[in-house]
Coordinates of N, CA and C and ligand atoms in Angstrom, one line a residue:
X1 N 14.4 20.5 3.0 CA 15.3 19.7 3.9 C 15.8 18.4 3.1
X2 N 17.0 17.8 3.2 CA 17.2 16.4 2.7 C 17.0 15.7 3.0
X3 N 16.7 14.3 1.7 CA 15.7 13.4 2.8 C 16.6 12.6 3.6
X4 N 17.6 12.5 3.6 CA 17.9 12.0 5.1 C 17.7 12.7 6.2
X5 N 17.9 13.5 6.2 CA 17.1 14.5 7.6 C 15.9 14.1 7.6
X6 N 14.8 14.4 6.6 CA 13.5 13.8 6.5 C 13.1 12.6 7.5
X7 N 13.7 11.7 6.4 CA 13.9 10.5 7.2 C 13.7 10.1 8.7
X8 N 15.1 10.8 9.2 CA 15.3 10.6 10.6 C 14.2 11.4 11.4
X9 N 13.5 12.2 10.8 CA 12.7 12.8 11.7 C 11.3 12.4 11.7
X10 N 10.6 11.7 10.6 CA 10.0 11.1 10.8 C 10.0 9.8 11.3
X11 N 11.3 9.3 11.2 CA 11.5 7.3 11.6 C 11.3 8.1 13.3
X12 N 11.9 8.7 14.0 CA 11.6 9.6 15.2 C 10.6 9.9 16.0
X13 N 9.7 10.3 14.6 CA 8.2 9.9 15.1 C 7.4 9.0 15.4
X14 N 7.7 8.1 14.6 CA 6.8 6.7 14.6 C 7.4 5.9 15.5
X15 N 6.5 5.1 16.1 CA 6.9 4.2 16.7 C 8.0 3.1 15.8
X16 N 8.9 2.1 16.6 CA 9.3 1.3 16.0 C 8.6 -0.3 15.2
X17 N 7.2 0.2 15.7 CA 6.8 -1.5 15.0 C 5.7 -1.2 14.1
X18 N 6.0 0.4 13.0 CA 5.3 0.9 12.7 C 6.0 0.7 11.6
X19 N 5.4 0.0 10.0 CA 6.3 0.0 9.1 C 6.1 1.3 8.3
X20 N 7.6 1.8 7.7 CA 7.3 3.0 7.0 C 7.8 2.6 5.4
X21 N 6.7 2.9 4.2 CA 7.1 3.1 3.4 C 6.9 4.2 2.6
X22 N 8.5 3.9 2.1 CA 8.8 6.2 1.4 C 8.7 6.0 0.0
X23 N 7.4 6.8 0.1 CA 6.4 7.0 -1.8 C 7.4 7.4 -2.4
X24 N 7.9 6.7 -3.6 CA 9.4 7.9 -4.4 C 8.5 8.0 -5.6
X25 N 7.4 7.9 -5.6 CA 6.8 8.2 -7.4 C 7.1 9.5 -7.9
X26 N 7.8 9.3 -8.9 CA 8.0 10.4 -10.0 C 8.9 10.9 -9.5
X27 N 9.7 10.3 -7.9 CA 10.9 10.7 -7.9 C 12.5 10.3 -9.1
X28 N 13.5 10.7 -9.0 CA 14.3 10.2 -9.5 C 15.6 9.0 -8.7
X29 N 15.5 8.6 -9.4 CA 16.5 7.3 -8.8 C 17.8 7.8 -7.6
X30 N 17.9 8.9 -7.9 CA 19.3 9.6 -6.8 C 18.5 9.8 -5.6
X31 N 17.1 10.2 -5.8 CA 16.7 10.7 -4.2 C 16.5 9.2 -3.9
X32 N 16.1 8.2 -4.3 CA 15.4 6.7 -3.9 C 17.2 6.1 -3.0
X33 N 17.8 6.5 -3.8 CA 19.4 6.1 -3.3 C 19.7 6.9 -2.1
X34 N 19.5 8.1 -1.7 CA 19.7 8.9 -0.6 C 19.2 8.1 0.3
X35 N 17.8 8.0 0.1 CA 17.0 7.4 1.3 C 17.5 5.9 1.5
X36 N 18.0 5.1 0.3 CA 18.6 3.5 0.7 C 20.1 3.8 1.5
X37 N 20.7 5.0 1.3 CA 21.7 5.1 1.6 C 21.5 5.7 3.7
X38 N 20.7 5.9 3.9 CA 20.2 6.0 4.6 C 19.4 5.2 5.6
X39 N 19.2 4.2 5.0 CA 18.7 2.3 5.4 C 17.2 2.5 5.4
X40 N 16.9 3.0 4.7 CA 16.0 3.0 4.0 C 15.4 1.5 3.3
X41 N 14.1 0.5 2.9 CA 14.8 -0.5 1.7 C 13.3 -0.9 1.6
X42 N 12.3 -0.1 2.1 CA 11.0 0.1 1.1 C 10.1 1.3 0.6
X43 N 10.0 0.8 -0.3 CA 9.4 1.9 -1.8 C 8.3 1.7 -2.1
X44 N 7.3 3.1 -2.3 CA 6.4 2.5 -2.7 C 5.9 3.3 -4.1
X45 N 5.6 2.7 -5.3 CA 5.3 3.3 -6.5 C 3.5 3.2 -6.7
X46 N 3.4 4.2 -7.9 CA 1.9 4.2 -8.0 C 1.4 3.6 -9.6
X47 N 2.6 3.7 -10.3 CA 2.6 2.8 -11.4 C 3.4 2.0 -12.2
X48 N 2.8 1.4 -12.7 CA 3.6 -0.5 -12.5 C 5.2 -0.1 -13.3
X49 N 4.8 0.6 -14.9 CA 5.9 0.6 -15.4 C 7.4 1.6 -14.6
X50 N 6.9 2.6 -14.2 CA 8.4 3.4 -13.4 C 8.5 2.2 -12.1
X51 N 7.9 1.2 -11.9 CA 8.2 1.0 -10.5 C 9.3 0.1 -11.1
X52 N 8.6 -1.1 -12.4 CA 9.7 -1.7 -13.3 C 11.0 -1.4 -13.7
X53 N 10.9 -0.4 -14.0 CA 12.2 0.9 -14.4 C 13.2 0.6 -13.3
X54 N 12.5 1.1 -12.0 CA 13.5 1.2 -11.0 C 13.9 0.1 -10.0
X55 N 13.2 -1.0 -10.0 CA 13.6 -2.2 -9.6 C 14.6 -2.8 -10.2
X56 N 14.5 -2.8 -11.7 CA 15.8 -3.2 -12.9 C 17.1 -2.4 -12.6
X57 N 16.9 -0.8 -11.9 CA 18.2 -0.6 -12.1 C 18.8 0.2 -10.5
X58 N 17.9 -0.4 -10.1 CA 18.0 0.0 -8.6 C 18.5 -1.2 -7.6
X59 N 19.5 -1.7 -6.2 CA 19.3 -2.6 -5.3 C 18.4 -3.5 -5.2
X60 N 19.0 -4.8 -5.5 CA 18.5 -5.9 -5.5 C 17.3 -6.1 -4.2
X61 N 18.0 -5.5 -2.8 CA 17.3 -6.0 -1.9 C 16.2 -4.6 -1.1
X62 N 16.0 -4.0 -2.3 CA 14.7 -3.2 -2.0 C 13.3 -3.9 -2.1
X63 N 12.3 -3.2 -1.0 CA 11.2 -4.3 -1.1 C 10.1 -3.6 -2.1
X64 N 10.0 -4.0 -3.5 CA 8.7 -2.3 -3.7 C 7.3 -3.1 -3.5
X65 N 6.3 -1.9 -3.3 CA 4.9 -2.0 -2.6 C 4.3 -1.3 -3.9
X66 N 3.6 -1.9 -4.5 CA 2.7 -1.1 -5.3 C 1.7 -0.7 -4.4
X67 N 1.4 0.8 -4.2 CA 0.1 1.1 -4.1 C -0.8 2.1 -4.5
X68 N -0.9 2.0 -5.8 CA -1.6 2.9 -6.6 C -2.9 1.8 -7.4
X69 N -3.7 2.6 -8.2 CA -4.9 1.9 -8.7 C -4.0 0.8 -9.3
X70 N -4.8 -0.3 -10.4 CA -3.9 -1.0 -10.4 C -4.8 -1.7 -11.7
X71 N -4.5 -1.8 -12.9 CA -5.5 -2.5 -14.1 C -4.2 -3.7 -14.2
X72 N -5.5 -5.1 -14.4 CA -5.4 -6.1 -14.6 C -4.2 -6.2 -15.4
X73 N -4.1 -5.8 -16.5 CA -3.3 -6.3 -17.7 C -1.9 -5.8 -17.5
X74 N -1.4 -4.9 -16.4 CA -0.2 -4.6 -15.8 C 1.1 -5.6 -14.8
X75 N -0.5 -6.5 -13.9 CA 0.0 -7.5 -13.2 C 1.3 -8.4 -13.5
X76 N 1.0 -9.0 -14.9 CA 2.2 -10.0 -15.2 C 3.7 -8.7 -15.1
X77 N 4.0 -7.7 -15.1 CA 5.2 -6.7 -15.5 C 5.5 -6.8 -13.9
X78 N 4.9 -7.3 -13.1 CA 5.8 -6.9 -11.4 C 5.6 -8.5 -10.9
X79 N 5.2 -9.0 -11.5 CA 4.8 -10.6 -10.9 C 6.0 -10.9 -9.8
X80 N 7.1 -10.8 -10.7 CA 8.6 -11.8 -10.3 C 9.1 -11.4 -9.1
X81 N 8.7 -9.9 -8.6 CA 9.1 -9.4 -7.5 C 8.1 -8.3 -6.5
X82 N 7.4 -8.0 -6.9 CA 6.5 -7.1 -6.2 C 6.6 -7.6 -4.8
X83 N 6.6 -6.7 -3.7 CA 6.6 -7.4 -2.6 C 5.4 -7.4 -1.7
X84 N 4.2 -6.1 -1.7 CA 3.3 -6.0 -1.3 C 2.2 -5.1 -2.3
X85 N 1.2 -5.8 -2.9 CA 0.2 -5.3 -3.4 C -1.0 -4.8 -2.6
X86 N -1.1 -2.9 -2.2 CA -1.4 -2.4 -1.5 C -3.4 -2.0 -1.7
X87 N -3.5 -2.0 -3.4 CA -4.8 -1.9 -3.7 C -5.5 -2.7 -4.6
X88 N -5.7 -3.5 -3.8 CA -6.6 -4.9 -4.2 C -7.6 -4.4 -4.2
X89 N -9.2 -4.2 -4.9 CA -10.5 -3.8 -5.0 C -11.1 -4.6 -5.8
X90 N -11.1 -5.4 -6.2 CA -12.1 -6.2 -7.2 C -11.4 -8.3 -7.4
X91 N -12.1 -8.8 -7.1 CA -12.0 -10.6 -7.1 C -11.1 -10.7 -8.6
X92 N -11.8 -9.8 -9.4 CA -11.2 -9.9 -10.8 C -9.7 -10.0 -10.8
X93 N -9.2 -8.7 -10.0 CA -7.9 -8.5 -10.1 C -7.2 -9.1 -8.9
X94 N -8.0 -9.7 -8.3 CA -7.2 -10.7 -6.9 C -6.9 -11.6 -7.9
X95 N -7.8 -12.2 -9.0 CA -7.5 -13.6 -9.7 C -6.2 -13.4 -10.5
X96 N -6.3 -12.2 -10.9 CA -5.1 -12.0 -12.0 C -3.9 -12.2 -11.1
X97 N -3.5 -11.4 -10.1 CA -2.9 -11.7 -9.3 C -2.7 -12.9 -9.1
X98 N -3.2 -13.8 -8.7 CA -3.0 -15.2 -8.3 C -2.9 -16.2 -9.3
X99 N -3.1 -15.9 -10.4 CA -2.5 -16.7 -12.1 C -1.1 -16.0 -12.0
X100 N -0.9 -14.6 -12.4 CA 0.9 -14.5 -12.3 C 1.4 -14.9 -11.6
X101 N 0.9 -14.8 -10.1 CA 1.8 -15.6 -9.1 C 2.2 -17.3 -8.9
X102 N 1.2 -17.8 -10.0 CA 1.5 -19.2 -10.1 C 2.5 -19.1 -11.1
X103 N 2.6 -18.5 -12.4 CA 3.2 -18.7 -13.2 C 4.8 -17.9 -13.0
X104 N 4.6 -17.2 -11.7 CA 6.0 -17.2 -11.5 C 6.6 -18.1 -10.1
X105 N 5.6 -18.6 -10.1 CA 6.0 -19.7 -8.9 C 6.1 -19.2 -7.5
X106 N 5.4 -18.3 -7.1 CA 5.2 -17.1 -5.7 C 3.9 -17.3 -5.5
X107 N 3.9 -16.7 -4.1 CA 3.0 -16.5 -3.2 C 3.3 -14.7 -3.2
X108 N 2.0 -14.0 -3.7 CA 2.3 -12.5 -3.6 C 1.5 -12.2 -2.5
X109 N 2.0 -11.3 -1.5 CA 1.0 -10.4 -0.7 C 0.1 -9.1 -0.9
X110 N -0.8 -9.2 -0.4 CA -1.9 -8.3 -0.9 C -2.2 -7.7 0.0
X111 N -2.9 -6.7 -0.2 CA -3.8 -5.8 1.0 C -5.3 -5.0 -0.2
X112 N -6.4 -5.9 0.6 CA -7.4 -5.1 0.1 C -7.6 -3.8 0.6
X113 N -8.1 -2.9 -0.3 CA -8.5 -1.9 -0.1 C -9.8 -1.5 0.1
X114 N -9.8 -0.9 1.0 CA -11.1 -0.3 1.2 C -12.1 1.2 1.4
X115 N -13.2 1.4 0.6 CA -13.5 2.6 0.5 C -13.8 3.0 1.9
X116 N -13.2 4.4 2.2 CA -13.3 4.8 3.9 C -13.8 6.1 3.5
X117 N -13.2 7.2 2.7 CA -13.1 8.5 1.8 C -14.9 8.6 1.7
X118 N -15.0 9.4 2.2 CA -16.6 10.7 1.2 C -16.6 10.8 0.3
X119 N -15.3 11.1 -0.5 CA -14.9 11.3 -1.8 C -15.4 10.4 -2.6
X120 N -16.0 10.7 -3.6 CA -15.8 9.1 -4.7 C -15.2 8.6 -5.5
X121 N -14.1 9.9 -5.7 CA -13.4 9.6 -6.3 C -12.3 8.7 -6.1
X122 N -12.2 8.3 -4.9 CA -11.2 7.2 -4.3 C -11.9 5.4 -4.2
X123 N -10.7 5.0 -5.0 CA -11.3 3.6 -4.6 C -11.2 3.4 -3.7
X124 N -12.2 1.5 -4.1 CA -12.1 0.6 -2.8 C -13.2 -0.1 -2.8
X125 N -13.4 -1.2 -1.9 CA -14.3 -2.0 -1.9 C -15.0 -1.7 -0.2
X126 N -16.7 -1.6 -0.9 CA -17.5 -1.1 0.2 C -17.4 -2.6 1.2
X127 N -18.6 -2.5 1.8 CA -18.7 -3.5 3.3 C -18.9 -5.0 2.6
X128 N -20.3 -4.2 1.9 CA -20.6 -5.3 1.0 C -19.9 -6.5 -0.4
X129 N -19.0 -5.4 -1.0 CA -18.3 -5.9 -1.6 C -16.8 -6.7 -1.2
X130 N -16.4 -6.6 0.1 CA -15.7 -7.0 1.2 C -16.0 -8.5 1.0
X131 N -17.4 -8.3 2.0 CA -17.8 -10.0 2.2 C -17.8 -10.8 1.3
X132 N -18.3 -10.4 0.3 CA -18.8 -11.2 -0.8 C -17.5 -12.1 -1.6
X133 N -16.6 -10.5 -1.5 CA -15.4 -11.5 -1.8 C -14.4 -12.4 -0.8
X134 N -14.8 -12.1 0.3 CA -14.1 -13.4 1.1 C -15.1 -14.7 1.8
X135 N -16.2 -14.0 1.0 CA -16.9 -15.7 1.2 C -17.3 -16.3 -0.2
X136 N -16.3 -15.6 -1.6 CA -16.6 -16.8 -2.7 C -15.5 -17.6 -2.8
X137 N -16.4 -18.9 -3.9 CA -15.3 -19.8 -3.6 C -14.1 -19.5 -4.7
X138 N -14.7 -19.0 -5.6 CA -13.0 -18.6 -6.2 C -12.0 -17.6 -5.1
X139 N -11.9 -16.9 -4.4 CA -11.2 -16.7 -3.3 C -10.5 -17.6 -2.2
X140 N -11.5 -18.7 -1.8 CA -11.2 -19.6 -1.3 C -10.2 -20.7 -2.0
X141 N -10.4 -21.0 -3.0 CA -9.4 -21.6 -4.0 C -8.3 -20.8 -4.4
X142 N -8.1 -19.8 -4.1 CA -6.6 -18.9 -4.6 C -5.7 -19.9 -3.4
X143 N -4.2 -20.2 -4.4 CA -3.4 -20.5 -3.9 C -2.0 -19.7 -3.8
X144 N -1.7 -18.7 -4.4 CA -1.0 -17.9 -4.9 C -1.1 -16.3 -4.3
X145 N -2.4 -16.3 -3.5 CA -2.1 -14.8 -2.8 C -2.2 -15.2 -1.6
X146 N -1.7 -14.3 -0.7 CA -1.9 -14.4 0.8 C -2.5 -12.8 1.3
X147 N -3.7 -12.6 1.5 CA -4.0 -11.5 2.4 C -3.6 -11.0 3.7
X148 N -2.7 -9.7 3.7 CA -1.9 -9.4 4.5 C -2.2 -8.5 5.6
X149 N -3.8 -8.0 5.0 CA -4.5 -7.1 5.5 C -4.8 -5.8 4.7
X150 N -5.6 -4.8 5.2 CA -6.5 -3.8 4.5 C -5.6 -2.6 4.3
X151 N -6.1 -1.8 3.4 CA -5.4 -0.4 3.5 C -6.6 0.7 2.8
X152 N -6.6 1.6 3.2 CA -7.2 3.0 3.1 C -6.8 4.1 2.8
X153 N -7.6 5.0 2.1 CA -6.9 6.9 2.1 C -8.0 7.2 2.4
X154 N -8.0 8.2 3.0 CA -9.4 9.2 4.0 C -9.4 10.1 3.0
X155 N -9.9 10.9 3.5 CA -10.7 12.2 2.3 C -9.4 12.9 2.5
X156 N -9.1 13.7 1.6 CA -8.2 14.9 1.7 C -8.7 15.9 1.9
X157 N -9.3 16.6 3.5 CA -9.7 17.8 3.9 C -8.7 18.2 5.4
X158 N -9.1 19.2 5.7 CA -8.6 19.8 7.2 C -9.3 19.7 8.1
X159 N -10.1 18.7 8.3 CA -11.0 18.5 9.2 C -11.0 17.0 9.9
X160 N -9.7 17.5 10.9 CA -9.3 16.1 11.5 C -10.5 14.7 12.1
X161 N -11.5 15.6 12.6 CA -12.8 14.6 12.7 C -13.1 13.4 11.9
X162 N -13.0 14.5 10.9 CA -13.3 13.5 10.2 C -12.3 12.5 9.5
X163 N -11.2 12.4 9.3 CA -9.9 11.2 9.0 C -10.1 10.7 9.9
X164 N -10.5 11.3 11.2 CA -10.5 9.9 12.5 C -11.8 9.2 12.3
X165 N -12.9 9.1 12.2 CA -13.7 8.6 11.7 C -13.8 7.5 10.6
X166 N -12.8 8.0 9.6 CA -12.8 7.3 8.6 C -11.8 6.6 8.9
X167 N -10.4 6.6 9.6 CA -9.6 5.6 10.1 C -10.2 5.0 10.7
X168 N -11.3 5.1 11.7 CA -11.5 4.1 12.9 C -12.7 3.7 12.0
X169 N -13.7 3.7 11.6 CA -13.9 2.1 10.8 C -13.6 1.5 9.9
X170 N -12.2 1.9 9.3 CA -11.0 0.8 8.9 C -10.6 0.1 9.8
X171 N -10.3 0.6 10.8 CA -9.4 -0.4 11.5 C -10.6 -1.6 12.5
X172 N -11.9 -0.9 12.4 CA -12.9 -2.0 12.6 C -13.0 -2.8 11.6
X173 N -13.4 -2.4 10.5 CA -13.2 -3.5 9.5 C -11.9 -4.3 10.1
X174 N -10.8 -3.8 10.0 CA -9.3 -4.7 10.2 C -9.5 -6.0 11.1
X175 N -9.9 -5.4 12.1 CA -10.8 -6.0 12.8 C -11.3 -7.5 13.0
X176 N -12.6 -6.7 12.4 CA -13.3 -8.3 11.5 C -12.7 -9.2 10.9
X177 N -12.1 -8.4 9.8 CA -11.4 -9.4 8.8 C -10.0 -10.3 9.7
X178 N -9.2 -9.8 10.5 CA -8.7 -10.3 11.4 C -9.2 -11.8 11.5
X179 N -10.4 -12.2 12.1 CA -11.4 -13.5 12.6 C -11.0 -14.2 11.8
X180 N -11.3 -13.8 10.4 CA -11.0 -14.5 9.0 C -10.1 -15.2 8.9
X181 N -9.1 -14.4 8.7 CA -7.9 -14.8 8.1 C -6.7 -14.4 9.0
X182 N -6.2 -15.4 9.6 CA -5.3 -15.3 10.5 C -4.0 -14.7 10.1
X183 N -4.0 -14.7 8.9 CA -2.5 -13.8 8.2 C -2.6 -12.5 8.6
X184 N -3.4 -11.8 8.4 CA -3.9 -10.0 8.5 C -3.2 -9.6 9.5
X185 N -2.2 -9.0 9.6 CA -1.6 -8.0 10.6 C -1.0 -6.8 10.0
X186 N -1.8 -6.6 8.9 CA -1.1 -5.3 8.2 C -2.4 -4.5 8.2
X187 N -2.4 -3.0 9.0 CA -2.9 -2.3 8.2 C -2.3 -0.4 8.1
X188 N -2.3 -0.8 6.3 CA -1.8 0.4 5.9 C -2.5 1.7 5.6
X189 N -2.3 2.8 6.3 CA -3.0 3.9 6.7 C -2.5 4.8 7.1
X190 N -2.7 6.2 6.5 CA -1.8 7.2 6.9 C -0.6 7.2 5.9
X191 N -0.7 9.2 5.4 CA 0.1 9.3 4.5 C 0.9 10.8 5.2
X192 N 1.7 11.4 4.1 CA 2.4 13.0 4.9 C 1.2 13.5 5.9
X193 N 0.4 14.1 5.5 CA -1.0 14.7 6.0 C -1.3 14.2 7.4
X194 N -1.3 12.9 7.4 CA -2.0 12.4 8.4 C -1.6 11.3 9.1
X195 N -0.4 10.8 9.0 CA 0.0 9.6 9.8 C 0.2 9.6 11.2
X196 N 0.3 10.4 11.8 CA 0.2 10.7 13.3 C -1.3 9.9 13.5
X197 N -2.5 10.8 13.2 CA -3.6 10.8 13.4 C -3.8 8.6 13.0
X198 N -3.7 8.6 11.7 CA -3.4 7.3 11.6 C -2.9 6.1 12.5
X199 N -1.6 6.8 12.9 CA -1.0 5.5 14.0 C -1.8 5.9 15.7
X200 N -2.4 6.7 15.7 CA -2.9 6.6 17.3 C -4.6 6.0 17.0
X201 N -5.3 5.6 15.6 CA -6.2 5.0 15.7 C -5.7 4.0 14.8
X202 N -4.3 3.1 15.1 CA -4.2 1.9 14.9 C -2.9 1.3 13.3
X203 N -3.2 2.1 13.2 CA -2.1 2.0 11.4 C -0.9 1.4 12.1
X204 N -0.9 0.2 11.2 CA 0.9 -0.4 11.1 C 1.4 -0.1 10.4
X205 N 0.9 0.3 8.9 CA 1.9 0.7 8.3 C 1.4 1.8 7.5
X206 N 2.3 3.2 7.8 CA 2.3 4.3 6.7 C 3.0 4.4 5.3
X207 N 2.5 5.3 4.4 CA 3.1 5.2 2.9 C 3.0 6.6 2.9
X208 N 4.3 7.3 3.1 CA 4.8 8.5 3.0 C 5.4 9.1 2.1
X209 N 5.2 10.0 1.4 CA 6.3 10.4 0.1 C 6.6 12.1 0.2
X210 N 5.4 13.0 0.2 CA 6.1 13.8 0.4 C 6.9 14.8 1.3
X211 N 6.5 14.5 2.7 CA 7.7 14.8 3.5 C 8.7 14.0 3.8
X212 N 9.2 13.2 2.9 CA 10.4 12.5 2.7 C 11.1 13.2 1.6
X213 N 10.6 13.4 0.5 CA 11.0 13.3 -0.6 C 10.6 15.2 -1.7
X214 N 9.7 15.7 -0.6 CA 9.6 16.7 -1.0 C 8.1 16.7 -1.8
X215 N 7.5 18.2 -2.4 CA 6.7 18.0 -3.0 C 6.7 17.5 -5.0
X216 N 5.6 16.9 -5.4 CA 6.1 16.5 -6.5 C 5.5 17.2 -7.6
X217 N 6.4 16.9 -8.9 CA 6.0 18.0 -10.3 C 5.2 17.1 -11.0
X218 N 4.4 17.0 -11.3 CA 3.6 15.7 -12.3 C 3.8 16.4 -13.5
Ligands
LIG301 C1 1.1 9.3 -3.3 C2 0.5 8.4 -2.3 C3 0.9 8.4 -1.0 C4 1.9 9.4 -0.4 O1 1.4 10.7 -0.4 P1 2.1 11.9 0.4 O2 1.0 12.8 0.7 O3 3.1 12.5 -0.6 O4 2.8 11.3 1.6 C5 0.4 7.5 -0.2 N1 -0.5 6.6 -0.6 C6 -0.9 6.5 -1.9 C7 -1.9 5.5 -2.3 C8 -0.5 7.4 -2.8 O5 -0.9 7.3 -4.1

């Protein structure tokens, strides 16, 4: 189907106070334009340099969302514009973050991530590594990030039980961290697979790519 069809049938789905952003990784710039052409105007990439690529030669007033793993020494290449940093997991790379964002004179948004997944293979920051970093004081001293709220991936199985489980104590965590930090009204959850299941235990915002955009060739 084309993704403007796509599109409309999932924006159809979702409620309207449900933010949707359409994964174009490893897409090509013509399908990212269908979907802008479509009113479309957030993106989300999984790595820093194509996301660079396509912000340089793509609409000014697209928002992109990194949310792929994410090494330190990448940060300064999206400083100037990134609009939401989706996998935060370590204080290390919250700091990095909040040095480029001084040196480009911004306040960047973040969303920690958190391990929810069986899997191990998926990051994120456990319960413990949560607290620790929002009660040190180098956290406390960041001037340059603003925590926007948490984001998760569940295991990739067919066993709806269990994504709901693993969504709903994300969004307890979200929860919590809520108390904290009065900014937190984001939480991003739910991808093609499972965003339904996502937005009825709480997700504001989904990151969808392949039933938008089709499946991908790596
Ligand atoms: C690729 C990716 C998505 C989108 O996955 P689909 O199954 O194609 O919708 C969402 N979130 C993250 C973190 C991803 O890397």
């Amino acid at each position: 189907m084309p993704i403007k069809e796509n599109l409309q049938r999932i924006k159809s789905q979702i409620p309207n106070n449900i933010t949707l952003v359409a994964v174009s990784k490893t897409k090509p710039h013509e399908d990212i334009m269908e979907a802008y052409e479509a009113g479309q105007r957030i993106f989300g990439e999984n790595k820093v340099q194509e996301m660079v690529g396509k912000w340089e030669a793509l609409p000014k007033d697209i928002e992109w969302h990194m949310i792929g793993h994410l090494q330190r020494n990448k940060v300064k290449y999206m400083a100037d514009f990134v609009s939401l940093i989706h996998g935060v997991d370590s204080l290390r790379l919250l700091k990095e973050i909040d040095k480029r964002a001084k040196a480009s004179d911004r306040v960047i948004n973040c969303l920690l991530q958190i391990h929810i997944a069986e899997e191990e293979t998926k990051f994120g920051l456990d319960q413990d590594e949560l607290s620790q970093l929002l009660n040190s004081d180098d956290f406390k001293s960041m001037k340059n990030i603003r925590i926007k709220g948490l984001m998760g991936m569940a295991t990739f199985t067919d066993n709806e039980a269990q994504i709901k489980r693993e969504f709903q104590s994300l969004r307890k965590t979200f929860n919590e961290v809520k108390q904290f930090l009065p900014e937190c009204d984001t939480l991003s959850m739910g991808m093609s697979g499972d965003y339904m299941l996502a937005i009825q235990e709480g997700s504001t915002m989904v990151r969808i790519g392949s039933s938008i955009f089709g499946s991908r060739n790596y």
